[in-house]
């Protein structure tokens, strides 16, 4: 008797690109072995979107009463169904691929002998960009859709994750591999690493080999979501320093190390959370002007108003390939590229899908993730910025000091020279908050403009000095800072920035701050007592940042400054009147006041 085929149910959030991957796989696998199901939907045939069989509500209901559906569900005001005759195809040994809903997983798992869920995902920033590109939603509506949490996976279901965050060809290749590899899956296979996972659930420490085995089985989809949730929860409670080193070393086994013909390759990472603090765009050209190799990869914003890659993209191309990065280092000694195309981690996709919705404290996991990526990218020396303050990821100085020590200890375990600096995160750095406004500040610093924000300049020089001091010919960080200051003052850093931009690919139309503006003024005379970074970032995002690179906030005051009633506190920039109105509505009654900047009477 012929063995039953496998039923693949494809699920994933809006913007993940399920339809595109299914179409691509159909062109590759659509033959006698794989059948791609055509859904029955209560909307007219030929409507935009997937090829489907359109029926009226009454006909759908009649078919359902007659038992013609394998499964049905509601979504977006429509009814969807998969025909019962697909089961007959499975019985002949064919594999069936169907676009479906997470809500029907448990039902199908009970009915089908061989059932696999293919969960198509992408980073939140990619989802947001794709949804916004459709033109049906914008601003907060997009972010609310992206932030929706999917229901948990039922126990015992075999689930494979496919990350669709790059080109369509790469996404289709990953998707078809998942279908081929899962074709013989009947139930979740017993992972060889289960004894290690059980040991962790009992609070026992694990070594490098154990973590590598668990991660390998997790990536292969051999654990249920519930099992991984239990594992991560247990690890959050009992992950000691030696285990973080073991975890970091295990992670490096999943990515080939990039080798550089350089004695020193430097990198930088920030734990983030500080609006404006765009020092990377100043540090990298100073270091490049000095002569050290710095292939910097950076993220886009997820919850903030701008990421380093978002800011750099206002002036240059950032979606570089590995060959592009090597060319930039050879020609300009550095680059500032988006990391999504270069060192994306499938491990992080699996783990973040669990830790983020549960709100698990993943800082120790993050150290292993960050430094393992630096190691596989070929870095030899890494500087880490760890800001602390009431509105950052680390509210207490003691927590920041402990995390700094962990970064340096794990770095040693990976053979890296790591220097972690604890910095003041109690206020924004610079004036601009949003991609184009932050780059304006960067240019003013590089050009030694009299209006350049001094706090941004000073922090950038401190970090550049520390990096230059990695060179054994430099005696101290103080000497490194003197060298960095000279390179900035004499214009060498600005020239290096221009070379980096030209080598990456200069943008022919640099993004300018949004032309739609509104100024928020002081409600009364007094002193600026506090600037709430979370609220400032929230208003900037409401104005469109980072989706609209010209949107954001221009801070017109500093903490401790005396202001008169009606004096400007900050200016909102937007690229459309609608986005400006949304942002202004967040600032207070009629936009006249704002708790984002608190003014206390003398």
Short mmCIF file of C-alpha atoms in Angstrom, two decimals, residues 315-498:
data_model
loop_
_atom_site.label_atom_id
_atom_site.label_comp_id
_atom_site.label_asym_id
_atom_site.label_seq_id
_atom_site.Cartn_x
_atom_site.Cartn_y
_atom_site.Cartn_z
CA UNK A 315 22.38 59.20 1.73
CA UNK A 316 23.63 55.82 0.43
CA UNK A 317 22.70 52.27 -0.48
CA UNK A 318 22.75 49.92 2.54
CA UNK A 319 21.51 46.56 1.18
CA UNK A 320 25.05 45.37 0.49
CA UNK A 321 26.19 41.85 -0.36
CA UNK A 322 29.26 40.19 1.17
CA UNK A 323 31.20 41.09 -1.98
CA UNK A 324 30.06 44.72 -1.65
CA UNK A 325 31.28 44.81 1.95
CA UNK A 326 34.71 43.48 0.97
CA UNK A 327 34.93 46.04 -1.83
CA UNK A 328 33.98 48.90 0.51
CA UNK A 329 36.60 47.88 3.08
CA UNK A 330 39.24 47.59 0.35
CA UNK A 331 38.40 50.99 -1.13
CA UNK A 332 37.15 53.04 1.84
CA UNK A 333 38.32 50.95 4.86
CA UNK A 334 34.71 50.73 6.11
CA UNK A 335 31.02 50.44 5.35
CA UNK A 336 27.72 51.05 7.15
CA UNK A 337 25.39 48.35 5.82
CA UNK A 338 22.04 46.80 6.73
CA UNK A 339 22.57 43.52 8.57
CA UNK A 340 19.36 41.90 7.34
CA UNK A 341 21.03 40.79 4.13
CA UNK A 342 24.39 39.89 5.64
CA UNK A 343 24.16 38.14 9.00
CA UNK A 344 20.53 37.31 9.55
CA UNK A 345 20.07 34.51 12.08
CA UNK A 346 17.44 31.79 11.74
CA UNK A 347 18.16 30.94 15.38
CA UNK A 348 17.02 34.42 16.41
CA UNK A 349 13.82 34.04 14.37
CA UNK A 350 12.94 30.88 16.28
CA UNK A 351 13.86 32.26 19.71
CA UNK A 352 12.52 35.81 19.29
CA UNK A 353 9.14 34.47 18.18
CA UNK A 354 8.82 33.08 21.72
CA UNK A 355 10.74 35.48 23.98
CA UNK A 356 9.20 38.73 22.67
CA UNK A 357 5.49 37.88 23.10
CA UNK A 358 6.18 36.42 26.55
CA UNK A 359 8.27 39.41 27.62
CA UNK A 360 11.11 37.15 28.75
CA UNK A 361 14.28 38.90 29.90
CA UNK A 362 16.51 37.92 27.00
CA UNK A 363 19.54 40.14 27.73
CA UNK A 364 21.83 37.18 28.41
CA UNK A 365 20.60 35.47 25.25
CA UNK A 366 21.19 38.77 23.44
CA UNK A 367 24.85 38.88 24.52
CA UNK A 368 25.41 35.41 23.04
CA UNK A 369 23.57 36.41 19.85
CA UNK A 370 25.36 39.73 19.37
CA UNK A 371 28.88 38.47 19.98
CA UNK A 372 28.46 35.25 18.01
CA UNK A 373 27.45 37.39 15.01
CA UNK A 374 30.47 39.64 15.51
CA UNK A 375 32.73 36.58 15.65
CA UNK A 376 31.32 35.00 12.48
CA UNK A 377 31.51 38.38 10.69
CA UNK A 378 35.28 38.26 11.27
CA UNK A 379 35.59 40.98 13.91
CA UNK A 380 38.62 40.81 16.21
CA UNK A 381 37.82 43.84 18.39
CA UNK A 382 34.34 45.03 19.45
CA UNK A 383 33.16 48.12 21.32
CA UNK A 384 29.74 47.99 23.03
CA UNK A 385 27.61 50.95 24.13
CA UNK A 386 25.43 50.15 27.15
CA UNK A 387 23.25 53.14 28.05
CA UNK A 388 21.29 53.15 31.28
CA UNK A 389 18.52 55.38 32.58
CA UNK A 390 14.82 55.44 33.43
CA UNK A 391 13.70 55.14 29.78
CA UNK A 392 16.27 52.63 28.52
CA UNK A 393 16.47 48.84 28.54
CA UNK A 394 18.61 49.10 31.69
CA UNK A 395 17.24 51.47 34.30
CA UNK A 396 19.94 50.93 36.95
CA UNK A 397 23.68 51.56 36.73
CA UNK A 398 24.39 48.27 38.53
CA UNK A 399 22.53 46.30 35.84
CA UNK A 400 24.47 48.11 33.11
CA UNK A 401 27.81 47.40 34.83
CA UNK A 402 26.91 43.72 35.18
CA UNK A 403 25.94 43.48 31.51
CA UNK A 404 29.18 45.21 30.48
CA UNK A 405 31.17 42.66 32.46
CA UNK A 406 29.25 39.81 30.81
CA UNK A 407 29.94 41.20 27.32
CA UNK A 408 33.66 41.33 28.05
CA UNK A 409 33.72 37.85 29.62
CA UNK A 410 31.82 36.25 26.74
CA UNK A 411 34.07 38.08 24.29
CA UNK A 412 37.10 36.40 25.86
CA UNK A 413 35.40 33.03 25.47
CA UNK A 414 35.01 33.70 21.74
CA UNK A 415 38.55 34.98 21.31
CA UNK A 416 37.40 38.59 20.84
CA UNK A 417 38.75 41.78 22.41
CA UNK A 418 35.55 43.37 23.78
CA UNK A 419 35.33 46.75 25.50
CA UNK A 420 31.91 47.59 26.96
CA UNK A 421 31.22 51.18 28.00
CA UNK A 422 28.37 52.15 30.32
CA UNK A 423 26.91 55.49 29.19
CA UNK A 424 24.33 58.02 30.38
CA UNK A 425 20.96 57.24 28.82
CA UNK A 426 18.89 59.77 30.73
CA UNK A 427 18.34 62.09 27.76
CA UNK A 428 18.41 62.14 23.95
CA UNK A 429 21.75 62.66 22.18
CA UNK A 430 21.83 65.29 19.46
CA UNK A 431 18.83 67.28 18.30
CA UNK A 432 17.31 65.24 15.47
CA UNK A 433 15.15 62.14 16.06
CA UNK A 434 14.36 60.43 12.77
CA UNK A 435 16.59 59.29 9.86
CA UNK A 436 17.12 62.51 7.88
CA UNK A 437 17.22 64.76 10.97
CA UNK A 438 19.82 62.52 12.62
CA UNK A 439 21.98 62.57 9.48
CA UNK A 440 21.75 66.36 9.46
CA UNK A 441 23.29 66.32 12.95
CA UNK A 442 25.96 63.85 11.81
CA UNK A 443 26.94 66.06 8.88
CA UNK A 444 27.20 69.10 11.14
CA UNK A 445 29.59 67.20 13.43
CA UNK A 446 31.68 65.93 10.52
CA UNK A 447 31.81 69.44 9.02
CA UNK A 448 32.73 71.03 12.39
CA UNK A 449 29.73 73.30 11.99
CA UNK A 450 29.24 75.77 14.86
CA UNK A 451 25.65 74.50 15.31
CA UNK A 452 26.74 70.86 15.63
CA UNK A 453 25.32 69.20 18.78
CA UNK A 454 28.23 68.91 21.19
CA UNK A 455 26.85 65.92 23.08
CA UNK A 456 26.77 63.90 19.84
CA UNK A 457 30.30 65.01 18.95
CA UNK A 458 31.71 64.20 22.39
CA UNK A 459 30.14 60.74 22.61
CA UNK A 460 31.31 59.86 19.10
CA UNK A 461 34.86 60.98 19.89
CA UNK A 462 34.90 58.91 23.08
CA UNK A 463 33.94 55.74 21.22
CA UNK A 464 36.22 56.45 18.27
CA UNK A 465 39.10 57.01 20.71
CA UNK A 466 38.43 53.69 22.44
CA UNK A 467 38.42 51.88 19.09
CA UNK A 468 41.62 53.53 17.90
CA UNK A 469 43.20 52.45 21.19
CA UNK A 470 42.68 48.82 20.08
CA UNK A 471 45.75 49.48 17.89
CA UNK A 472 48.73 48.31 19.99
CA UNK A 473 50.68 51.34 18.76
CA UNK A 474 48.26 53.61 20.68
CA UNK A 475 49.11 53.77 24.37
CA UNK A 476 45.70 54.64 25.83
CA UNK A 477 42.11 55.61 25.15
CA UNK A 478 43.09 59.21 25.95
CA UNK A 479 45.67 59.15 23.16
CA UNK A 480 43.09 57.48 20.89
CA UNK A 481 40.65 60.29 21.60
CA UNK A 482 43.30 62.92 20.75
CA UNK A 483 43.91 61.16 17.44
CA UNK A 484 40.16 60.94 16.77
CA UNK A 485 39.68 64.64 17.57
CA UNK A 486 42.46 65.61 15.18
CA UNK A 487 40.99 63.48 12.38
CA UNK A 488 37.61 65.13 12.92
CA UNK A 489 38.93 68.69 13.23
CA UNK A 490 41.14 68.50 10.13
CA UNK A 491 38.34 67.18 7.91
CA UNK A 492 39.75 63.67 7.40
CA UNK A 493 36.67 62.06 8.96
CA UNK A 494 34.35 63.98 6.67
CA UNK A 495 36.39 62.92 3.64
CA UNK A 496 36.25 59.31 4.84
CA UNK A 497 32.46 59.52 5.20
CA UNK A 498 32.16 60.82 1.64
#
